[in-house]
Coordinates of C-alpha atoms and ligand atoms in Angstrom, one line a residue:
M1 CA -154.0 -41.5 82.0
S2 CA -154.7 -38.9 79.3
V3 CA -156.4 -39.3 75.9
M4 CA -153.1 -38.4 74.3
D5 CA -151.4 -41.2 76.1
R6 CA -153.9 -43.7 74.7
V7 CA -153.5 -42.3 71.2
N8 CA -149.7 -42.5 71.5
A9 CA -149.9 -46.1 72.9
F10 CA -152.1 -47.1 70.0
G11 CA -149.5 -45.6 67.6
V12 CA -146.7 -47.5 69.4
S13 CA -148.7 -50.8 68.8
I14 CA -148.9 -50.0 65.1
I15 CA -145.1 -49.2 65.0
S16 CA -144.3 -52.4 66.9
V17 CA -146.4 -54.5 64.4
L18 CA -144.6 -52.8 61.4
Q19 CA -141.2 -53.4 63.0
A20 CA -142.0 -57.0 63.8
R21 CA -143.2 -57.6 60.2
G22 CA -139.8 -56.3 58.9
F23 CA -139.1 -54.3 55.8
N24 CA -136.1 -53.9 53.6
E25 CA -134.3 -51.2 55.6
N26 CA -132.5 -49.8 52.6
I27 CA -135.8 -49.1 50.9
I28 CA -137.2 -47.5 54.1
Y29 CA -134.1 -45.2 54.4
A30 CA -134.4 -44.3 50.7
I31 CA -138.0 -43.3 51.1
N32 CA -137.3 -41.2 54.2
E33 CA -134.4 -39.5 52.4
A34 CA -136.5 -38.9 49.3
S35 CA -139.2 -37.1 51.3
N36 CA -136.8 -35.2 53.5
P37 CA -137.9 -31.5 53.3
Q38 CA -134.3 -30.2 53.2
H39 CA -133.5 -32.6 50.3
L40 CA -136.6 -31.6 48.4
L41 CA -135.5 -28.0 48.4
M42 CA -131.8 -28.7 48.0
F43 CA -131.9 -31.3 45.2
Y44 CA -135.4 -31.5 43.6
F45 CA -136.0 -27.8 43.3
P46 CA -132.9 -27.1 41.1
F47 CA -133.7 -29.9 38.7
V48 CA -137.4 -29.0 38.5
A49 CA -136.2 -25.4 37.8
V50 CA -134.3 -26.6 34.7
I51 CA -137.4 -28.2 33.3
D52 CA -140.2 -25.8 34.3
S53 CA -139.8 -22.5 36.3
V54 CA -143.5 -22.2 37.1
F55 CA -143.5 -25.7 38.7
A56 CA -140.3 -24.8 40.5
A57 CA -141.8 -21.6 41.8
Q58 CA -144.8 -23.4 43.1
L59 CA -142.7 -26.1 44.7
L60 CA -140.4 -23.6 46.4
L61 CA -143.2 -21.5 48.0
C62 CA -145.3 -24.5 49.1
M63 CA -142.2 -26.2 50.7
A64 CA -140.9 -23.0 52.3
F65 CA -144.3 -22.0 53.7
S66 CA -145.0 -25.5 55.0
G67 CA -141.5 -25.6 56.6
W68 CA -142.3 -22.5 58.5
L69 CA -145.9 -23.5 59.4
T70 CA -145.0 -27.1 60.5
S71 CA -142.1 -25.7 62.6
M72 CA -144.4 -23.2 64.3
I73 CA -147.0 -25.9 65.0
K74 CA -144.2 -28.1 66.4
W75 CA -143.2 -25.4 68.8
L76 CA -146.8 -24.9 69.9
S77 CA -147.8 -28.5 70.2
L78 CA -144.8 -29.7 72.3
S79 CA -145.5 -33.3 71.2
D80 CA -143.3 -36.3 71.8
R81 CA -141.8 -38.7 69.3
P82 CA -142.4 -42.5 69.8
Y83 CA -138.7 -43.4 70.4
W84 CA -138.4 -41.3 73.5
W85 CA -142.1 -41.3 74.5
V86 CA -142.1 -45.1 75.2
Q87 CA -139.2 -44.6 77.6
E88 CA -140.5 -41.5 79.3
T89 CA -144.2 -42.3 79.8
S90 CA -145.8 -43.7 82.9
Y91 CA -148.5 -45.2 80.7
Y92 CA -146.9 -48.6 80.8
L93 CA -146.0 -50.8 83.8
H94 CA -142.3 -51.3 84.0
D95 CA -142.3 -54.9 82.6
Q96 CA -144.8 -54.1 79.8
R97 CA -142.9 -51.1 78.3
P98 CA -142.5 -51.8 74.6
I99 CA -139.0 -51.8 73.1
L100 CA -138.9 -49.9 69.8
K101 CA -136.1 -50.5 67.4
Q102 CA -134.0 -47.5 66.6
T103 CA -132.4 -46.9 63.2
S104 CA -129.9 -44.3 61.9
Q105 CA -132.9 -42.1 60.9
T106 CA -134.7 -42.3 64.2
C107 CA -133.0 -39.6 66.1
E108 CA -134.9 -36.5 64.9
I109 CA -134.7 -33.9 67.6
G110 CA -137.7 -31.6 67.1
S111 CA -141.1 -31.9 68.6
G112 CA -143.1 -34.7 66.8
N113 CA -146.3 -33.1 65.6
P114 CA -146.9 -32.8 62.6
S115 CA -144.6 -34.9 60.4
E116 CA -142.8 -32.5 58.0
H117 CA -141.7 -35.5 55.8
M118 CA -145.4 -36.3 55.2
T119 CA -146.3 -32.7 54.4
S120 CA -143.4 -32.6 51.9
A121 CA -144.4 -35.9 50.3
V122 CA -148.0 -34.8 49.8
I123 CA -146.9 -31.4 48.5
I124 CA -144.5 -32.8 45.8
S125 CA -147.1 -35.5 44.8
I126 CA -150.0 -33.0 44.3
L127 CA -147.8 -30.5 42.5
F128 CA -146.4 -33.3 40.3
C129 CA -149.9 -34.4 39.4
M130 CA -151.0 -30.8 38.7
W131 CA -147.9 -30.4 36.4
M132 CA -148.6 -33.7 34.6
T133 CA -152.2 -32.7 34.1
S134 CA -151.2 -29.5 32.4
Y135 CA -148.5 -31.4 30.4
L136 CA -151.1 -33.9 29.2
D137 CA -153.6 -31.1 28.4
E138 CA -150.9 -29.5 26.3
C139 CA -150.3 -32.7 24.4
Q140 CA -154.1 -33.0 24.1
C141 CA -154.0 -36.4 25.7
K142 CA -157.6 -37.3 26.7
I143 CA -157.4 -39.6 29.7
N144 CA -159.3 -39.2 32.9
W145 CA -156.0 -38.4 34.6
S146 CA -157.2 -36.9 37.8
S147 CA -159.5 -39.7 39.0
W148 CA -157.7 -42.7 37.7
I149 CA -154.1 -41.9 38.4
M150 CA -153.7 -38.6 40.4
F151 CA -155.5 -39.6 43.6
P152 CA -154.2 -43.2 43.8
F153 CA -150.7 -41.8 43.1
C154 CA -150.9 -39.2 45.9
F155 CA -152.5 -41.7 48.3
Y156 CA -149.8 -44.5 47.7
N157 CA -147.0 -42.0 47.9
A158 CA -148.3 -40.7 51.2
L159 CA -148.9 -44.3 52.5
I160 CA -145.3 -45.5 51.7
V161 CA -143.8 -42.4 53.4
M162 CA -146.0 -42.9 56.4
I163 CA -144.9 -46.6 56.7
A164 CA -141.3 -45.5 56.4
Q165 CA -141.8 -42.8 59.1
L166 CA -143.5 -45.2 61.4
Y167 CA -141.0 -48.0 60.9
T168 CA -138.2 -45.8 62.0
A169 CA -140.2 -44.7 65.1
V170 CA -139.9 -41.0 64.3
H171 CA -143.6 -40.3 64.3
F172 CA -146.9 -41.6 65.7
P173 CA -149.6 -42.3 63.0
H174 CA -151.7 -39.3 64.0
Q175 CA -148.7 -37.0 63.5
C176 CA -148.3 -38.4 60.0
L177 CA -152.0 -37.9 59.1
I178 CA -151.9 -34.3 60.4
G179 CA -148.7 -33.7 58.3
A180 CA -150.4 -35.1 55.2
M181 CA -153.5 -33.0 55.8
I182 CA -151.5 -29.8 56.0
G183 CA -149.8 -30.6 52.7
A184 CA -153.1 -31.4 51.0
I185 CA -154.6 -28.1 52.2
L186 CA -151.6 -25.9 51.6
V187 CA -151.0 -26.7 47.9
P188 CA -154.4 -25.6 46.6
V189 CA -154.6 -22.6 48.9
L190 CA -151.1 -21.3 48.0
C191 CA -151.5 -22.0 44.3
V192 CA -155.0 -20.7 43.9
Y193 CA -154.7 -17.5 46.0
I194 CA -151.0 -16.5 45.9
I195 CA -148.7 -18.2 43.3
D196 CA -150.8 -18.6 40.2
P197 CA -152.6 -15.1 40.3
Y198 CA -149.1 -13.5 40.7
I199 CA -147.4 -15.5 38.0
W200 CA -150.2 -15.5 35.5
Q201 CA -151.3 -12.0 36.4
Y202 CA -155.0 -12.4 37.2
G203 CA -157.2 -11.4 40.2
A204 CA -156.4 -8.5 42.5
V205 CA -152.6 -8.5 42.0
S206 CA -153.0 -8.0 38.2
N207 CA -153.8 -4.3 38.7
K208 CA -150.7 -3.8 40.9
D209 CA -147.2 -3.0 39.9
T210 CA -144.9 -6.1 40.3
V211 CA -142.5 -4.0 42.5
V212 CA -145.4 -3.2 44.9
V213 CA -146.4 -6.9 45.1
R214 CA -142.8 -7.9 45.6
V215 CA -142.4 -5.4 48.5
W216 CA -145.6 -6.7 50.0
Y217 CA -144.3 -10.3 49.8
V218 CA -140.9 -9.3 51.4
L219 CA -142.8 -7.5 54.2
S220 CA -144.9 -10.6 54.7
T221 CA -141.8 -12.8 55.0
I222 CA -140.3 -10.3 57.5
G223 CA -143.6 -10.5 59.4
M224 CA -143.4 -14.3 59.5
T225 CA -139.8 -14.2 60.8
L226 CA -140.9 -11.8 63.5
I227 CA -143.8 -14.1 64.5
A228 CA -141.2 -16.9 64.9
V229 CA -138.8 -14.8 67.0
F230 CA -141.7 -13.5 69.1
T231 CA -143.0 -17.0 69.7
Y232 CA -139.5 -18.2 70.7
Y233 CA -139.0 -15.4 73.3
C234 CA -142.6 -15.6 74.6
Y235 CA -142.0 -19.2 75.3
K236 CA -138.6 -18.5 77.0
S237 CA -140.2 -15.8 79.1
I238 CA -142.7 -18.2 80.6
G239 CA -139.9 -20.6 81.5
W240 CA -140.2 -23.0 78.6
Q241 CA -137.0 -24.5 77.4
P242 CA -137.0 -24.4 73.6
S243 CA -134.4 -27.2 73.7
W244 CA -136.6 -29.7 75.7
S245 CA -136.9 -32.1 72.7
I246 CA -133.2 -31.9 71.9
K247 CA -132.4 -33.0 75.5
L248 CA -134.8 -35.9 75.2
A249 CA -133.4 -36.9 71.8
Y250 CA -129.8 -37.0 73.3
R251 CA -131.0 -38.9 76.3
Y252 CA -132.8 -41.6 74.4
C253 CA -131.0 -41.8 71.0
D254 CA -129.0 -45.0 70.9
N255 CA -126.3 -43.4 68.8
P256 CA -126.2 -39.6 69.2
A257 CA -123.8 -39.4 66.3
N258 CA -126.9 -39.8 64.1
I259 CA -128.2 -36.4 65.3
T260 CA -127.5 -33.7 62.7
R261 CA -127.3 -29.9 62.9
T262 CA -129.9 -29.5 60.2
S263 CA -132.6 -31.3 62.0
I264 CA -132.8 -28.6 64.7
P265 CA -136.2 -26.9 64.4
L266 CA -134.6 -23.4 64.5
F267 CA -132.6 -24.4 61.4
S268 CA -135.8 -25.4 59.6
I269 CA -137.4 -22.0 60.4
M270 CA -134.3 -20.2 59.3
T271 CA -134.1 -21.9 55.9
S272 CA -137.8 -21.7 55.3
T273 CA -137.9 -17.9 55.9
A274 CA -134.7 -17.5 53.7
Y275 CA -136.4 -19.4 50.9
M276 CA -139.5 -17.3 51.2
L277 CA -137.5 -14.1 51.1
G278 CA -135.7 -15.5 48.0
W279 CA -139.1 -16.3 46.5
A280 CA -140.4 -12.8 47.2
L281 CA -137.2 -11.1 45.8
F282 CA -136.7 -13.2 42.6
V283 CA -140.0 -14.8 41.5
S284 CA -142.0 -12.6 39.1
P285 CA -144.4 -13.2 36.2
A286 CA -141.3 -13.6 34.0
V287 CA -141.0 -17.2 35.1
I288 CA -143.7 -18.2 32.6
R289 CA -141.0 -17.7 29.9
Y290 CA -139.3 -20.8 31.0
R291 CA -141.7 -23.8 30.8
Y292 CA -141.3 -27.4 29.7
F293 CA -142.3 -26.5 26.2
T294 CA -140.1 -23.4 25.8
K295 CA -137.7 -23.7 22.9
P296 CA -134.9 -23.3 22.1
R297 CA -133.2 -24.3 25.4
S298 CA -130.5 -26.7 26.2
I299 CA -131.7 -29.0 29.0
P300 CA -128.5 -31.1 29.3
L301 CA -126.5 -27.8 29.8
G302 CA -129.1 -26.8 32.4
L303 CA -128.6 -30.1 34.3
L304 CA -124.8 -29.7 34.2
I305 CA -125.0 -26.1 35.5
A306 CA -127.5 -27.2 38.2
L307 CA -125.0 -29.8 39.3
L308 CA -122.2 -27.3 39.3
F309 CA -124.2 -24.9 41.5
L310 CA -125.0 -27.8 43.9
K311 CA -121.3 -28.6 44.1
I312 CA -120.5 -25.0 45.0
F313 CA -123.2 -25.1 47.7
Q314 CA -121.8 -28.3 49.0
L315 CA -118.3 -26.7 49.3
I316 CA -119.8 -23.6 51.1
E317 CA -121.6 -26.0 53.5
H318 CA -118.3 -28.0 54.0
F319 CA -116.3 -24.9 54.9
S320 CA -119.0 -23.1 56.9
C321 CA -119.8 -26.1 59.1
N322 CA -116.6 -25.5 61.1
L323 CA -117.6 -22.0 61.9
D324 CA -119.4 -21.0 65.1
I325 CA -123.2 -21.7 65.0
K326 CA -124.2 -18.0 64.5
T327 CA -121.9 -17.5 61.6
Y328 CA -122.9 -20.8 60.1
Y329 CA -126.6 -19.8 60.3
L330 CA -125.8 -16.4 58.7
V331 CA -123.9 -18.0 55.8
Q332 CA -126.7 -20.6 55.3
F333 CA -129.3 -17.9 55.4
L334 CA -127.6 -15.7 52.7
V335 CA -126.8 -18.7 50.5
T336 CA -130.5 -19.9 50.7
V337 CA -131.9 -16.4 49.9
C338 CA -129.8 -16.4 46.7
K339 CA -130.8 -19.9 45.5
P340 CA -134.2 -18.9 44.0
G341 CA -132.5 -16.1 42.1
L342 CA -129.8 -18.5 40.7
F343 CA -132.2 -21.3 39.8
L344 CA -135.2 -19.3 38.6
R345 CA -133.6 -16.3 37.0
V346 CA -129.9 -16.9 36.1
L347 CA -130.0 -20.6 35.1
P348 CA -133.0 -20.3 32.7
S349 CA -131.3 -17.4 30.9
I350 CA -128.1 -19.4 30.5
L351 CA -130.0 -22.3 28.9
K352 CA -130.9 -20.0 26.0
L353 CA -127.4 -18.7 25.6
P354 CA -126.0 -21.4 23.2
Y355 CA -128.9 -20.7 20.8
F356 CA -128.5 -17.0 21.1
C357 CA -124.8 -17.3 20.2
I358 CA -125.6 -19.5 17.2
T359 CA -128.2 -17.0 15.9
C360 CA -125.7 -14.1 16.4
C361 CA -123.0 -16.1 14.5
E362 CA -125.5 -16.9 11.7
Q363 CA -126.5 -13.2 11.4
L364 CA -122.9 -12.2 11.3
A365 CA -122.0 -14.7 8.7
L366 CA -125.0 -13.5 6.6
K367 CA -123.9 -9.9 6.9
M368 CA -120.3 -10.8 5.9
E369 CA -121.6 -12.7 2.8
Q370 CA -123.6 -9.6 1.7
Ligands
BG6_1 O1 -141.2 -33.6 61.2 P1 -140.2 -34.6 60.6 O2 -140.8 -35.3 59.4 O3 -139.6 -35.5 61.5 O4 -139.0 -33.7 60.0 C1 -138.2 -33.0 60.8 C2 -136.9 -32.6 60.2 O5 -136.3 -33.7 59.6 C3 -135.0 -33.6 59.2 O6 -134.5 -34.8 58.6 C4 -134.9 -32.5 58.1 O7 -133.6 -32.2 57.7 C5 -135.6 -31.2 58.6 O8 -135.7 -30.3 57.6 C6 -137.0 -31.5 59.2 O9 -137.4 -30.3 59.8

């Protein structure tokens, strides 16, 4: 009996207690959906971009990099998920094997460690707190924001996502804690060393031409893609089946119809690298021109256009999902690379358009009067 078996069995006991206690499942589902990494990038990012492009640029890179990193760790850790581990393990005697309840969100098919939902929840919570701090500073609001609100807010957010993830038996508690830790480390590291120096032009990058920095970021993204491809083929060459967890998921999922294409780890790696490439190509120090206090801008128009873009992406998804898997991935990759450009460059410029037109008309009217 290995140490890992004991840790997993302890986790299963916690899950059993939570499931026996019972929670409102609609709330649990909503929490899991709200912290779904794909949804964060697909829905939160566009709306954050309407309000503040710097916040959106931070969110995008933190989420994309964490998606890549967690997927790589998942590949390397080859760890189980509770809903199949209880049925596979020889830890329990046959009549003592616990029965875990499965829900429509249980059938995740990647390896279990770490929890990407937890990483995402911690990332969005910390970034939101950082943004709020800067907003309150701007308003010269003197409350001890960080210690009284920020830490409890992040902690409770992480806690409710962890309960939702455990209740649905998708993760063991230690996988949730590792996921949260990755998020808590990544945000300060990426913001302090990469995103903020580049956007605000300080530190080593401030002496370099933006084009050079951009080329460097593009090359880094290509390097990360190559690392993923290399890892994949190395594993295959030593006889490891990258689809081992998918097979287990299909074997033990009560309702395989709940398994979705987008929860495949390869899909997560593909979208993460596409978002990073989009970030490298389209994010520049120019994003500081579109912040929450920038005027004049039409926020309602921005929200409407963001909805329109989302509708177009939904239509592309709808039509491409009938294509063969390789073409589907290619279409998704190209669309995803364009998203940062659309939401961080095109959309903010459109928001200024109505005011620009009004100014032009006023100047024209003035000239005609003269
Ligand atoms: O590691 P977790 O939290 O189970 O998340 C795994 C996957 O969960 C899916 O629901 C998401 O669509 C994927 O993007 C994600 O990779």
